[in-house]
Short mmCIF file of C-alpha atoms in Angstrom, two decimals:
data_model
loop_
_atom_site.label_atom_id
_atom_site.label_comp_id
_atom_site.label_asym_id
_atom_site.label_seq_id
_atom_site.Cartn_x
_atom_site.Cartn_y
_atom_site.Cartn_z
CA UNK A 1 -34.96 -37.58 -64.85
CA UNK A 2 -31.99 -39.91 -64.70
CA UNK A 3 -28.74 -38.97 -66.33
CA UNK A 4 -25.05 -38.19 -66.03
CA UNK A 5 -23.82 -34.84 -64.78
CA UNK A 6 -20.32 -33.59 -65.54
CA UNK A 7 -18.94 -30.49 -63.91
CA UNK A 8 -17.62 -27.99 -64.55
CA UNK A 9 -18.41 -27.51 -68.23
CA UNK A 10 -15.28 -25.41 -68.74
CA UNK A 11 -12.09 -25.66 -66.69
CA UNK A 12 -8.81 -23.80 -66.90
CA UNK A 13 -5.59 -25.20 -65.44
CA UNK A 14 -2.24 -23.60 -64.89
CA UNK A 15 0.94 -25.46 -65.67
CA UNK A 16 1.89 -27.85 -62.86
CA UNK A 17 -1.55 -27.99 -61.26
CA UNK A 18 -3.72 -31.00 -60.64
CA UNK A 19 -7.42 -30.63 -61.45
CA UNK A 20 -10.38 -32.92 -60.79
CA UNK A 21 -13.31 -33.40 -63.14
CA UNK A 22 -16.57 -34.51 -61.59
CA UNK A 23 -18.90 -37.20 -62.97
CA UNK A 24 -22.11 -38.24 -61.19
CA UNK A 25 -24.86 -40.56 -62.44
CA UNK A 26 -28.29 -41.44 -61.03
CA UNK A 27 -29.06 -44.21 -63.53
CA UNK A 28 -28.04 -47.00 -61.15
CA UNK A 29 -25.48 -48.12 -63.72
CA UNK A 30 -22.69 -50.41 -62.60
CA UNK A 31 -20.01 -49.36 -65.09
CA UNK A 32 -18.49 -45.91 -65.66
CA UNK A 33 -15.94 -44.65 -68.16
CA UNK A 34 -13.72 -41.67 -68.95
CA UNK A 35 -12.80 -40.77 -72.53
CA UNK A 36 -10.66 -38.02 -73.96
CA UNK A 37 -11.64 -36.41 -77.26
CA UNK A 38 -9.24 -34.48 -79.49
CA UNK A 39 -10.09 -33.18 -82.99
CA UNK A 40 -9.68 -35.89 -85.61
CA UNK A 41 -8.75 -38.58 -83.08
CA UNK A 42 -12.13 -39.83 -81.97
CA UNK A 43 -12.61 -40.99 -78.39
CA UNK A 44 -9.75 -42.56 -76.48
CA UNK A 45 -10.34 -44.52 -73.26
CA UNK A 46 -8.59 -43.23 -70.14
CA UNK A 47 -10.02 -45.36 -67.29
CA UNK A 48 -13.08 -47.44 -66.61
CA UNK A 49 -14.73 -49.04 -63.60
CA UNK A 50 -17.17 -51.94 -63.53
CA UNK A 51 -17.78 -52.02 -59.77
CA UNK A 52 -17.18 -49.87 -56.73
CA UNK A 53 -13.59 -49.75 -55.48
CA UNK A 54 -12.23 -51.26 -58.69
CA UNK A 55 -11.04 -49.67 -61.93
CA UNK A 56 -8.86 -50.48 -64.94
CA UNK A 57 -6.52 -48.44 -67.10
CA UNK A 58 -7.53 -47.68 -70.64
CA UNK A 59 -5.34 -46.86 -73.62
CA UNK A 60 -4.08 -43.47 -72.40
CA UNK A 61 -4.06 -43.65 -68.57
CA UNK A 62 -0.65 -42.01 -68.04
CA UNK A 63 -0.98 -38.70 -66.21
CA UNK A 64 -4.51 -39.42 -65.00
CA UNK A 65 -6.00 -40.97 -61.85
CA UNK A 66 -9.50 -42.00 -60.79
CA UNK A 67 -11.43 -43.29 -57.80
CA UNK A 68 -14.73 -45.17 -57.42
CA UNK A 69 -15.77 -44.93 -53.80
CA UNK A 70 -19.48 -44.72 -54.61
CA UNK A 71 -21.51 -46.32 -57.38
CA UNK A 72 -22.80 -42.91 -58.46
CA UNK A 73 -19.47 -41.11 -58.71
CA UNK A 74 -16.32 -41.52 -60.81
CA UNK A 75 -14.07 -38.42 -60.58
CA UNK A 76 -11.06 -38.00 -62.87
CA UNK A 77 -7.92 -36.17 -61.75
CA UNK A 78 -5.65 -34.74 -64.41
CA UNK A 79 -2.23 -34.56 -62.82
CA UNK A 80 0.76 -32.37 -63.63
CA UNK A 81 2.34 -35.45 -65.22
CA UNK A 82 -0.11 -35.19 -68.12
CA UNK A 83 1.89 -33.10 -70.57
CA UNK A 84 -0.87 -32.20 -72.98
CA UNK A 85 -4.12 -32.07 -71.02
CA UNK A 86 -6.03 -29.59 -73.18
CA UNK A 87 -8.97 -31.62 -74.53
CA UNK A 88 -12.67 -32.38 -74.21
CA UNK A 89 -13.35 -35.02 -71.53
CA UNK A 90 -16.41 -37.25 -71.65
CA UNK A 91 -17.79 -39.43 -68.89
CA UNK A 92 -20.15 -42.32 -69.67
CA UNK A 93 -21.96 -45.10 -67.88
CA UNK A 94 -23.56 -48.42 -68.82
CA UNK A 95 -25.82 -50.95 -67.14
CA UNK A 96 -23.15 -53.63 -67.13
CA UNK A 97 -20.32 -53.87 -69.60
CA UNK A 98 -20.60 -52.25 -73.00
CA UNK A 99 -23.09 -54.44 -74.83
CA UNK A 100 -26.06 -52.17 -74.11
CA UNK A 101 -24.14 -49.08 -75.14
CA UNK A 102 -23.23 -46.05 -73.09
CA UNK A 103 -25.05 -43.03 -71.74
CA UNK A 104 -22.81 -39.95 -71.96
CA UNK A 105 -22.51 -36.79 -69.93
CA UNK A 106 -22.27 -33.40 -71.62
CA UNK A 107 -18.49 -33.15 -71.24
CA UNK A 108 -15.87 -30.90 -69.65
CA UNK A 109 -13.54 -28.81 -71.77
CA UNK A 110 -10.17 -28.45 -70.07
CA UNK A 111 -7.72 -25.78 -71.20
CA UNK A 112 -4.18 -25.23 -69.93
CA UNK A 113 -3.34 -21.54 -69.54
CA UNK B 1 -9.08 -57.22 -80.76
CA UNK B 2 -11.63 -54.87 -82.20
CA UNK B 3 -11.38 -51.82 -84.41
CA UNK B 4 -13.60 -49.46 -86.36
CA UNK B 5 -12.84 -47.54 -89.54
CA UNK B 6 -15.01 -44.64 -90.62
CA UNK B 7 -14.36 -43.69 -94.23
CA UNK B 8 -14.25 -39.95 -94.69
CA UNK B 9 -13.60 -37.46 -91.91
CA UNK B 10 -16.05 -35.05 -93.57
CA UNK B 11 -19.13 -35.71 -95.71
CA UNK B 12 -21.07 -32.89 -97.38
CA UNK B 13 -24.64 -33.20 -98.65
CA UNK B 14 -27.38 -30.84 -99.73
CA UNK B 15 -30.58 -30.54 -97.76
CA UNK B 16 -32.98 -33.24 -98.97
CA UNK B 17 -30.22 -35.49 -100.31
CA UNK B 18 -29.39 -39.01 -99.19
CA UNK B 19 -27.02 -39.31 -96.23
CA UNK B 20 -24.56 -42.22 -96.26
CA UNK B 21 -21.88 -42.52 -93.56
CA UNK B 22 -19.60 -45.53 -93.80
CA UNK B 23 -18.39 -47.78 -91.00
CA UNK B 24 -16.34 -50.96 -91.27
CA UNK B 25 -15.40 -53.02 -88.26
CA UNK B 26 -12.99 -55.73 -87.27
CA UNK B 27 -13.95 -58.12 -84.48
CA UNK B 28 -12.87 -61.57 -83.35
CA UNK B 29 -16.31 -62.21 -81.81
CA UNK B 30 -19.87 -61.53 -83.00
CA UNK B 31 -20.04 -57.75 -82.83
CA UNK B 32 -22.42 -55.37 -81.19
CA UNK B 33 -22.43 -52.16 -83.22
CA UNK B 34 -23.53 -48.64 -82.39
CA UNK B 35 -23.92 -45.24 -84.02
CA UNK B 36 -23.74 -42.08 -81.92
CA UNK B 37 -24.24 -38.41 -82.82
CA UNK B 38 -22.46 -35.46 -81.24
CA UNK B 39 -23.45 -31.81 -81.55
CA UNK B 40 -20.80 -29.13 -80.81
CA UNK B 41 -19.62 -29.03 -77.20
CA UNK B 42 -22.05 -31.74 -76.15
CA UNK B 43 -21.88 -35.39 -75.19
CA UNK B 44 -22.72 -38.27 -77.51
CA UNK B 45 -26.29 -39.43 -78.06
CA UNK B 46 -27.16 -42.97 -79.13
CA UNK B 47 -28.76 -43.11 -82.60
CA UNK B 48 -29.15 -46.87 -82.96
CA UNK B 49 -27.57 -50.21 -82.10
CA UNK B 50 -27.23 -53.71 -83.56
CA UNK B 51 -27.13 -56.59 -81.10
CA UNK B 52 -27.59 -59.69 -83.33
CA UNK B 53 -31.33 -59.37 -83.94
CA UNK B 54 -32.61 -57.84 -87.22
CA UNK B 55 -29.83 -56.82 -89.60
CA UNK B 56 -31.64 -53.60 -90.57
CA UNK B 57 -31.78 -51.36 -87.53
CA UNK B 58 -33.96 -48.25 -87.29
CA UNK B 59 -32.94 -45.43 -85.01
CA UNK B 60 -34.01 -41.97 -84.00
CA UNK B 61 -34.41 -38.95 -86.30
CA UNK B 62 -35.05 -41.13 -89.39
CA UNK B 63 -31.65 -42.82 -89.43
CA UNK B 64 -31.11 -46.51 -90.08
CA UNK B 65 -28.16 -48.86 -90.52
CA UNK B 66 -27.70 -52.29 -92.05
CA UNK B 67 -25.39 -54.94 -90.63
CA UNK B 68 -23.59 -56.83 -93.42
CA UNK B 69 -21.43 -59.58 -92.03
CA UNK B 70 -19.88 -60.52 -95.38
CA UNK B 71 -18.69 -56.94 -95.85
CA UNK B 72 -17.97 -56.31 -92.13
CA UNK B 73 -19.92 -53.07 -92.51
CA UNK B 74 -22.54 -51.10 -90.61
CA UNK B 75 -23.22 -48.02 -92.74
CA UNK B 76 -25.59 -45.31 -91.53
CA UNK B 77 -28.18 -43.85 -93.90
CA UNK B 78 -30.99 -41.33 -93.97
CA UNK B 79 -33.15 -40.78 -97.08
CA UNK B 80 -33.39 -37.00 -96.82
CA UNK B 81 -30.95 -34.75 -94.95
CA UNK B 82 -32.13 -31.89 -92.76
CA UNK B 83 -30.05 -28.91 -91.68
CA UNK B 84 -30.43 -30.15 -88.09
CA UNK B 85 -28.53 -33.36 -89.02
CA UNK B 86 -25.26 -31.41 -89.24
CA UNK B 87 -23.11 -32.94 -86.49
CA UNK B 88 -20.32 -35.45 -85.93
CA UNK B 89 -21.18 -39.14 -86.11
CA UNK B 90 -19.30 -41.97 -84.42
CA UNK B 91 -19.47 -45.69 -85.07
CA UNK B 92 -18.52 -48.03 -82.20
CA UNK B 93 -18.08 -51.78 -81.68
CA UNK B 94 -18.23 -54.12 -78.73
CA UNK B 95 -18.88 -57.85 -78.31
CA UNK B 96 -19.93 -60.56 -75.86
CA UNK B 97 -17.80 -60.33 -72.75
CA UNK B 98 -16.27 -57.01 -73.73
CA UNK B 99 -16.26 -54.27 -71.11
CA UNK B 100 -15.72 -51.25 -73.34
CA UNK B 101 -16.69 -49.75 -76.68
CA UNK B 102 -14.10 -49.04 -79.36
CA UNK B 103 -14.92 -45.91 -81.34
CA UNK B 104 -14.05 -44.80 -84.84
CA UNK B 105 -12.48 -41.39 -85.41
CA UNK B 106 -15.78 -39.84 -86.42
CA UNK B 107 -17.33 -38.32 -89.54
CA UNK B 108 -18.45 -34.71 -89.62
CA UNK B 109 -21.68 -34.32 -91.63
CA UNK B 110 -22.11 -30.93 -93.29
CA UNK B 111 -25.54 -30.04 -94.70
CA UNK B 112 -25.91 -27.14 -97.13
CA UNK B 113 -29.17 -25.42 -98.05
#
């Protein structure tokens, strides 16, 4: 079955470390997205990519980086510059643009220890 | 610019009662509107979407929503709540030519026996 796989489901980071969250899809979708979810704040867009080797910053890109070397993969790196990284991170994909809606992965919960 | 307002961060109903979750949007173009559901520690699942066809949209699990342009609303309803409906619900908006969805802050639905 087609879908989006996020790994790991839980991740712990020490202060000053970079960590990378994985997102893989086999839906043949062109566009992929990363959102951050905090209690009471809904979903906030970090980065998105509409085609391979191209991506755009969202509303809260500072302290994050991404790459899109393959259509199927859109990893997110949380750098040490992100001062408050503890959150639930959601990856999504869509056929093309947002008008058909997104398909979401199951999320990664990142905790700073 | 687009935005979504979900009235009420928490809504409580009794099992068997009507469910009404409110969503108002702001959009400078004809909107595409979506409702998603999220269970704890999971990704979001699409409930239904409006893309300029019928104004009354039926979704999964007995939910439906009505697009009212004059009121800029897209409220979600279900005639009879089940315990399994307890989750967080998100309204989202996009539009022609838009690359991303804009989400509301979510409404947590609590169902009591």
